Structures are given as C-alpha cells and as structure tokens.
PDB file of C-alpha atoms and ligand atoms in Angstrom:
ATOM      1  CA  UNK A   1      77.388 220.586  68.897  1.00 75.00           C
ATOM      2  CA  UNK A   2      81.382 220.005  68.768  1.00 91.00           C
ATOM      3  CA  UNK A   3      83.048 217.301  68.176  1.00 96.00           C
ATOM      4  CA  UNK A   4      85.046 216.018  70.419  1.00 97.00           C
ATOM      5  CA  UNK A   5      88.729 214.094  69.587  1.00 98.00           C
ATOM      6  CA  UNK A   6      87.285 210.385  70.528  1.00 98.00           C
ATOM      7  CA  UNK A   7      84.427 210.939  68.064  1.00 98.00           C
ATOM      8  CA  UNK A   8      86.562 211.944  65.549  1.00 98.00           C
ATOM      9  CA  UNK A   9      88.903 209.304  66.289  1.00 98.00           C
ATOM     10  CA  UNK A  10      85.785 207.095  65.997  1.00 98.00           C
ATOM     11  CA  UNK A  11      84.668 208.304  62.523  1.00 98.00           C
ATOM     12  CA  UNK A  12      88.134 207.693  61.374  1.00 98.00           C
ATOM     13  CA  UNK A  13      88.248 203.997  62.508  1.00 98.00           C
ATOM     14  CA  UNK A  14      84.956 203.812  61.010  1.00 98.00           C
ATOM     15  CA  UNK A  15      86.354 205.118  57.729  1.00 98.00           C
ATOM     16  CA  UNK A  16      89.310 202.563  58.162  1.00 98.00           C
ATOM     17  CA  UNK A  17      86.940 200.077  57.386  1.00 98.00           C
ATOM     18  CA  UNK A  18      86.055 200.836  54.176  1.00 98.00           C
ATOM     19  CA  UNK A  19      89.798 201.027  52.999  1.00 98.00           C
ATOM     20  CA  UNK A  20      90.716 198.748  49.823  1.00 98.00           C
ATOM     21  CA  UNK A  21      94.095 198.195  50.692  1.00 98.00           C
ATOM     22  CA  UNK A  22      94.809 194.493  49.122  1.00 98.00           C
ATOM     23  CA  UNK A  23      98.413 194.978  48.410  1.00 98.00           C
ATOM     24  CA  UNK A  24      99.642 196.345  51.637  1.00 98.00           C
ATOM     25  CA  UNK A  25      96.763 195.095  54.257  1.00 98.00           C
ATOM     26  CA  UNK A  26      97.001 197.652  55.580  1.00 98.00           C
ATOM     27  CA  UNK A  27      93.871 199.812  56.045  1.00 98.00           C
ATOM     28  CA  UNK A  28      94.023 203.660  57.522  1.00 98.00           C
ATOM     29  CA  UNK A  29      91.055 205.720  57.938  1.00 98.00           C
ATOM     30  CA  UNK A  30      90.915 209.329  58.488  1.00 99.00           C
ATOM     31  CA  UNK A  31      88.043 212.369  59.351  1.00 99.00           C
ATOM     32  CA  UNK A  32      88.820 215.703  58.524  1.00 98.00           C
ATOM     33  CA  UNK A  33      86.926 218.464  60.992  1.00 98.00           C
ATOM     34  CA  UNK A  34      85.868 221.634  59.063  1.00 98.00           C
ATOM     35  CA  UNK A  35      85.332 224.893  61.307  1.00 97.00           C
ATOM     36  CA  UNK A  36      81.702 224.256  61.422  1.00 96.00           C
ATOM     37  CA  UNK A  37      82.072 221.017  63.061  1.00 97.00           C
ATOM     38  CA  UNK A  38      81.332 218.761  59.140  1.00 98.00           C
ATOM     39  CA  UNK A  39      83.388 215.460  58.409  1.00 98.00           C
ATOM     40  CA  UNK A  40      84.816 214.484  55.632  1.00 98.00           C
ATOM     41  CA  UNK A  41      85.834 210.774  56.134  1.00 99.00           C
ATOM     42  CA  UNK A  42      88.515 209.089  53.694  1.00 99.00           C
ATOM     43  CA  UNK A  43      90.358 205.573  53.903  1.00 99.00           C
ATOM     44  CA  UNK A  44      93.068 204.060  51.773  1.00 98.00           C
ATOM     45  CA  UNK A  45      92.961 203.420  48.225  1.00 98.00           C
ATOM     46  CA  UNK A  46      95.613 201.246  46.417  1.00 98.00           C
ATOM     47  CA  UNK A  47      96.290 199.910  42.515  1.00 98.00           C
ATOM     48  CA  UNK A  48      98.385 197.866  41.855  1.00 98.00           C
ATOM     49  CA  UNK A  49     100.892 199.922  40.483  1.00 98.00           C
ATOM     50  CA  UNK A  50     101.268 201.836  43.165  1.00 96.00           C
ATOM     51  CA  UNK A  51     101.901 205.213  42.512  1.00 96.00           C
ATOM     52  CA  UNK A  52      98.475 206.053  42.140  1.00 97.00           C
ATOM     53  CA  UNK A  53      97.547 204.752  45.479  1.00 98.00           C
ATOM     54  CA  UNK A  54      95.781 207.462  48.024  1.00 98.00           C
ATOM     55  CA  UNK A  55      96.033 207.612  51.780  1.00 98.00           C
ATOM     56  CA  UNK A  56      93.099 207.795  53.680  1.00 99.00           C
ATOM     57  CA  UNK A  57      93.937 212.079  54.589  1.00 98.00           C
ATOM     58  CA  UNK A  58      93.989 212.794  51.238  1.00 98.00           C
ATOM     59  CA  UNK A  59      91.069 211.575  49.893  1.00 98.00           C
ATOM     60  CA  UNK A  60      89.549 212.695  52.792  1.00 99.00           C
ATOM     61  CA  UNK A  61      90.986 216.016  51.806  1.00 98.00           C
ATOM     62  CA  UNK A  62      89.863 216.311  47.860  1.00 98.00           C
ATOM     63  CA  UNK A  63      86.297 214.898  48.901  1.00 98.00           C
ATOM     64  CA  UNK A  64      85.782 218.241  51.270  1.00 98.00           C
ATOM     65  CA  UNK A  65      88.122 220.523  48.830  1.00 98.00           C
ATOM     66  CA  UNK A  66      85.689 219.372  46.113  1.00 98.00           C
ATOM     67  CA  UNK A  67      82.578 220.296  47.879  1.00 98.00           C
ATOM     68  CA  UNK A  68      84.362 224.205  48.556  1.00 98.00           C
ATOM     69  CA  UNK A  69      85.629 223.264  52.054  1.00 98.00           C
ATOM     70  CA  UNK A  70      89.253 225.011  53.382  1.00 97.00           C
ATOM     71  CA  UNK A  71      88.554 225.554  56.251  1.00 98.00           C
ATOM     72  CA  UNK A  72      89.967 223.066  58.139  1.00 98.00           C
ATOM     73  CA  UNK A  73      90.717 222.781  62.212  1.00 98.00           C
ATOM     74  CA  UNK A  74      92.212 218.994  62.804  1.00 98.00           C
ATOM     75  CA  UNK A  75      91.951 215.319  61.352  1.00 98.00           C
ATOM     76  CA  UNK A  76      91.989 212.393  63.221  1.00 98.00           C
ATOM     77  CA  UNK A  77      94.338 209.245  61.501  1.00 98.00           C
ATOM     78  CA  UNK A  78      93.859 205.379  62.283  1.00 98.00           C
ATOM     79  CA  UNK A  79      95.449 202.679  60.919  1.00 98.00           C
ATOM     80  CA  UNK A  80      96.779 199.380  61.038  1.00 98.00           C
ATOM     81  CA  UNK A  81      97.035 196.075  59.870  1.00 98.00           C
ATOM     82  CA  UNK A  82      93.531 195.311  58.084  1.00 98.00           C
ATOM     83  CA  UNK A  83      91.098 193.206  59.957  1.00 97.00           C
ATOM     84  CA  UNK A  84      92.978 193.907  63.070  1.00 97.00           C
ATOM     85  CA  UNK A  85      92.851 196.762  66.192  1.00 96.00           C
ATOM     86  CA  UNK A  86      95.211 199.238  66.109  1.00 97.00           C
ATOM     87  CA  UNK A  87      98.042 199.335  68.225  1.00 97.00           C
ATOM     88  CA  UNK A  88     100.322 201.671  66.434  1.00 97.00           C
ATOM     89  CA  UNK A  89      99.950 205.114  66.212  1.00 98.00           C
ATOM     90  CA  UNK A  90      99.322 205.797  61.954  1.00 98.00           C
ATOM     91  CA  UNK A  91     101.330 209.156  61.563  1.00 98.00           C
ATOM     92  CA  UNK A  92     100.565 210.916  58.289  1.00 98.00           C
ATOM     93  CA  UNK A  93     103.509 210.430  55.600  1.00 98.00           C
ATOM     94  CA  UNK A  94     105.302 213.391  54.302  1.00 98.00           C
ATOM     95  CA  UNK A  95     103.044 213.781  50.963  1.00 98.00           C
ATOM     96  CA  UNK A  96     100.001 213.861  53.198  1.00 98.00           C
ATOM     97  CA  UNK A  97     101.856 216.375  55.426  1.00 98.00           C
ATOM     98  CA  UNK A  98     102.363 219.041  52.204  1.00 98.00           C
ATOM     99  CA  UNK A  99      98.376 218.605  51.191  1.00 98.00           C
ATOM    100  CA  UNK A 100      97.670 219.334  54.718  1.00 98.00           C
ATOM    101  CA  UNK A 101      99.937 222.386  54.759  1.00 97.00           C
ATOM    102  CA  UNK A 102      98.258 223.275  51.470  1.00 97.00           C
ATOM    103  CA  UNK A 103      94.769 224.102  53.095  1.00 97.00           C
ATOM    104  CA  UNK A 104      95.707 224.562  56.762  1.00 98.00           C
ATOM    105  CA  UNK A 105      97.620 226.654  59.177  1.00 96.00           C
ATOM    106  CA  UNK A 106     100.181 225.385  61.027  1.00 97.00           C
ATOM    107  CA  UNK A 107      97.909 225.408  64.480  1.00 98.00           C
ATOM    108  CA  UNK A 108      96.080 222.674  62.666  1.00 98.00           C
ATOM    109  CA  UNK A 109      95.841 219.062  64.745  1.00 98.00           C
ATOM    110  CA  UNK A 110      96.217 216.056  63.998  1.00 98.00           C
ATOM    111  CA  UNK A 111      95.189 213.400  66.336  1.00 98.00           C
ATOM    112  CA  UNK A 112      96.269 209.957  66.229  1.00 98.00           C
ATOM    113  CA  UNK A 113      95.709 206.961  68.434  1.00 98.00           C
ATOM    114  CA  UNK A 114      97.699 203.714  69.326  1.00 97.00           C
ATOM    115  CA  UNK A 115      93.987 202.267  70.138  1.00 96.00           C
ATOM    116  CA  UNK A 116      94.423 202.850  73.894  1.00 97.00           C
ATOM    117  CA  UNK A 117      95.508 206.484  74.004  1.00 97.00           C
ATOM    118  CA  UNK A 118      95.463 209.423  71.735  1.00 97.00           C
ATOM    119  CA  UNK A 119      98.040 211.416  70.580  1.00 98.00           C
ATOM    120  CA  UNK A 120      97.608 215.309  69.107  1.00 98.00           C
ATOM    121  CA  UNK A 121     100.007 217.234  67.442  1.00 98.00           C
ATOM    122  CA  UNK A 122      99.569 220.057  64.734  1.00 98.00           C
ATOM    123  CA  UNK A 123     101.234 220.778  61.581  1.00 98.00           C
ATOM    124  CA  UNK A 124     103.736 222.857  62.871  1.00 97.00           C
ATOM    125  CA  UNK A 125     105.100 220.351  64.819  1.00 98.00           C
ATOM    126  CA  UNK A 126     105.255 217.429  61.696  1.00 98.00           C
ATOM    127  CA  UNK A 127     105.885 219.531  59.385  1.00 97.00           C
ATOM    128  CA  UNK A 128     108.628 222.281  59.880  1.00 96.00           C
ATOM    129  CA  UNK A 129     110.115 224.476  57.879  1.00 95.00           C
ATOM    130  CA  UNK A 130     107.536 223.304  55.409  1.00 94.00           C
ATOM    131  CA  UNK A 131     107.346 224.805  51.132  1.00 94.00           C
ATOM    132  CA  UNK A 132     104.379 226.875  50.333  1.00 91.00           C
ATOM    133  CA  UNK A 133     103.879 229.952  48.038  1.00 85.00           C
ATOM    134  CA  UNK A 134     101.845 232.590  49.452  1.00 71.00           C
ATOM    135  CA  UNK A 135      99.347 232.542  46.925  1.00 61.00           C
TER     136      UNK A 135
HETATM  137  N1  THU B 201      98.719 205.224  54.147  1.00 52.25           N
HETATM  138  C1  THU B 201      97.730 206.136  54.414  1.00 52.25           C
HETATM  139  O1  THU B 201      96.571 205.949  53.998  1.00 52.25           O
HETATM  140  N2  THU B 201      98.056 207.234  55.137  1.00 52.25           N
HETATM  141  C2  THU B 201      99.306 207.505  55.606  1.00 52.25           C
HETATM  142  O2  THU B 201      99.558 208.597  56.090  1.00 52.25           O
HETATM  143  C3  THU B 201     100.337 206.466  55.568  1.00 52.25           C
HETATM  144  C4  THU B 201     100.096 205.380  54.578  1.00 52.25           C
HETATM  145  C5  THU B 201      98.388 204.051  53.346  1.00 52.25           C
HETATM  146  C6  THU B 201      98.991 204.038  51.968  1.00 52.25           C
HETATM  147  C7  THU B 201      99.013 202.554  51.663  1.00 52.25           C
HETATM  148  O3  THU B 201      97.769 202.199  51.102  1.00 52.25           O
HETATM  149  C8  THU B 201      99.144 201.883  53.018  1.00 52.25           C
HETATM  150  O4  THU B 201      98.865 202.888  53.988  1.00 52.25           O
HETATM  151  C9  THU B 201     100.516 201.306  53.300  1.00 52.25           C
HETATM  152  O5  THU B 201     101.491 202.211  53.056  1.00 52.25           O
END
C-alpha cells in the first residue's frame, strides 16, 4: 500500500520523539521513503561537543544505507522546540542537503510541515547547483 505524505509526516513526528537533543532542545524527527514504500525513521542526536552531533535525516539516512537501501523517493522533516508542537517548518541544513544529494536524484521530495500545513519541495529546488562526482 503507499504511503501517503501525512503518514510520513506522522512517522517523522513520531521519530521526533525519540530525539536526545539536551543541548539545543530542540528535537527533529525524520522518515525516509524507499521505492518500495519501507521507512527508515531517524531523530536528532547531540554530544556535547558538538561536532559529532547528527540530524535526524542523516541518521535516518546511514540506518537504511546500512541495511543496502539507495533507493530513495522523499523524506518527511519535523522539528521544533522539544516537548512542544511544531509550528515552524524544520528545513534540512546544508550538510543534510549534500547526504541527500549523495543517494538521491534531484526529483527527490522533501516534505516538511509547520504542524498545520505541509510543505514539499525536492532536492533540486534546496539544493542547486549542488557537488557530486559521477561515480
Ligand atoms: N537538526 C536536525 O536534526 N536536522 C536539521 O536539518 C537541522 C538541525 C538538529 C541538529 C541539532 O541537534 C538541533 O537540530 C539544533 O540545531
């Protein structure tokens, strides 16, 4: 059966929840749709350094890439301040964007909400002009 965008939106705000996010408090959560119709969920993970810290799309990302996935048609992002309903739309930051061109073509969605409405857009429109190697 195929997903549609509100369930994936939903999986991703389900995913939000289990974000440990103690620095920033603030908690994203994000499903990743492969052709077949699997999800991958992922949701923040910080250290206190910093640098280390994951977003929610890419561990999302290296849980499927892990398991053999690539094949990748759109992710849904939600986040906000933790505890709280989003109101905000989350969009992906730019080292999430170059992961994402990575595995995926540019007709690749991404759907974000501000809790009320959702918004889709695909890589070519976040990401321009992007780097890759043809490998
Ligand atoms: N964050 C994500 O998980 N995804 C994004 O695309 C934007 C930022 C996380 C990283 C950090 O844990 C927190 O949001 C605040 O920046």
């Amino acid at each position: 059966m195929k997903i549609t965008d509100k369930e994936l939106v939903k999986l991703a705000d389900d995913a939000r929840g289990r974000s440990y996010c103690p620095y920033s408090n603030y908690s994203v959560g994000a499903a990743l749709l492969t052709k077949d119709g699997k999800v991958y969920t992922g949701a923040n993970i910080e250290v206190s350094s910093h640098t280390p810290t994951m977003c929610a799309e890419r561990v999302a990302f290296a849980r499927a890439v892990h398991e053999g996935r690539r094949d990748f048609v759109a992710i849904a992002v939600v986040g906000g301040p933790r505890g709280q309903d989003v109101d905000f739309l989350c969009p992906p930051c730019g080292v999430c964007r170059q992961v994402m061109s990575e595995f995926c073509k540019g007709d690749f969605k991404i759907i974000l909400t501000d809790g009320k409405e959702h918004r889709v857009l695909t890589l070519d429109e976040i990401l321009p002009y992007r780097f890759g190697l043809d490998v």
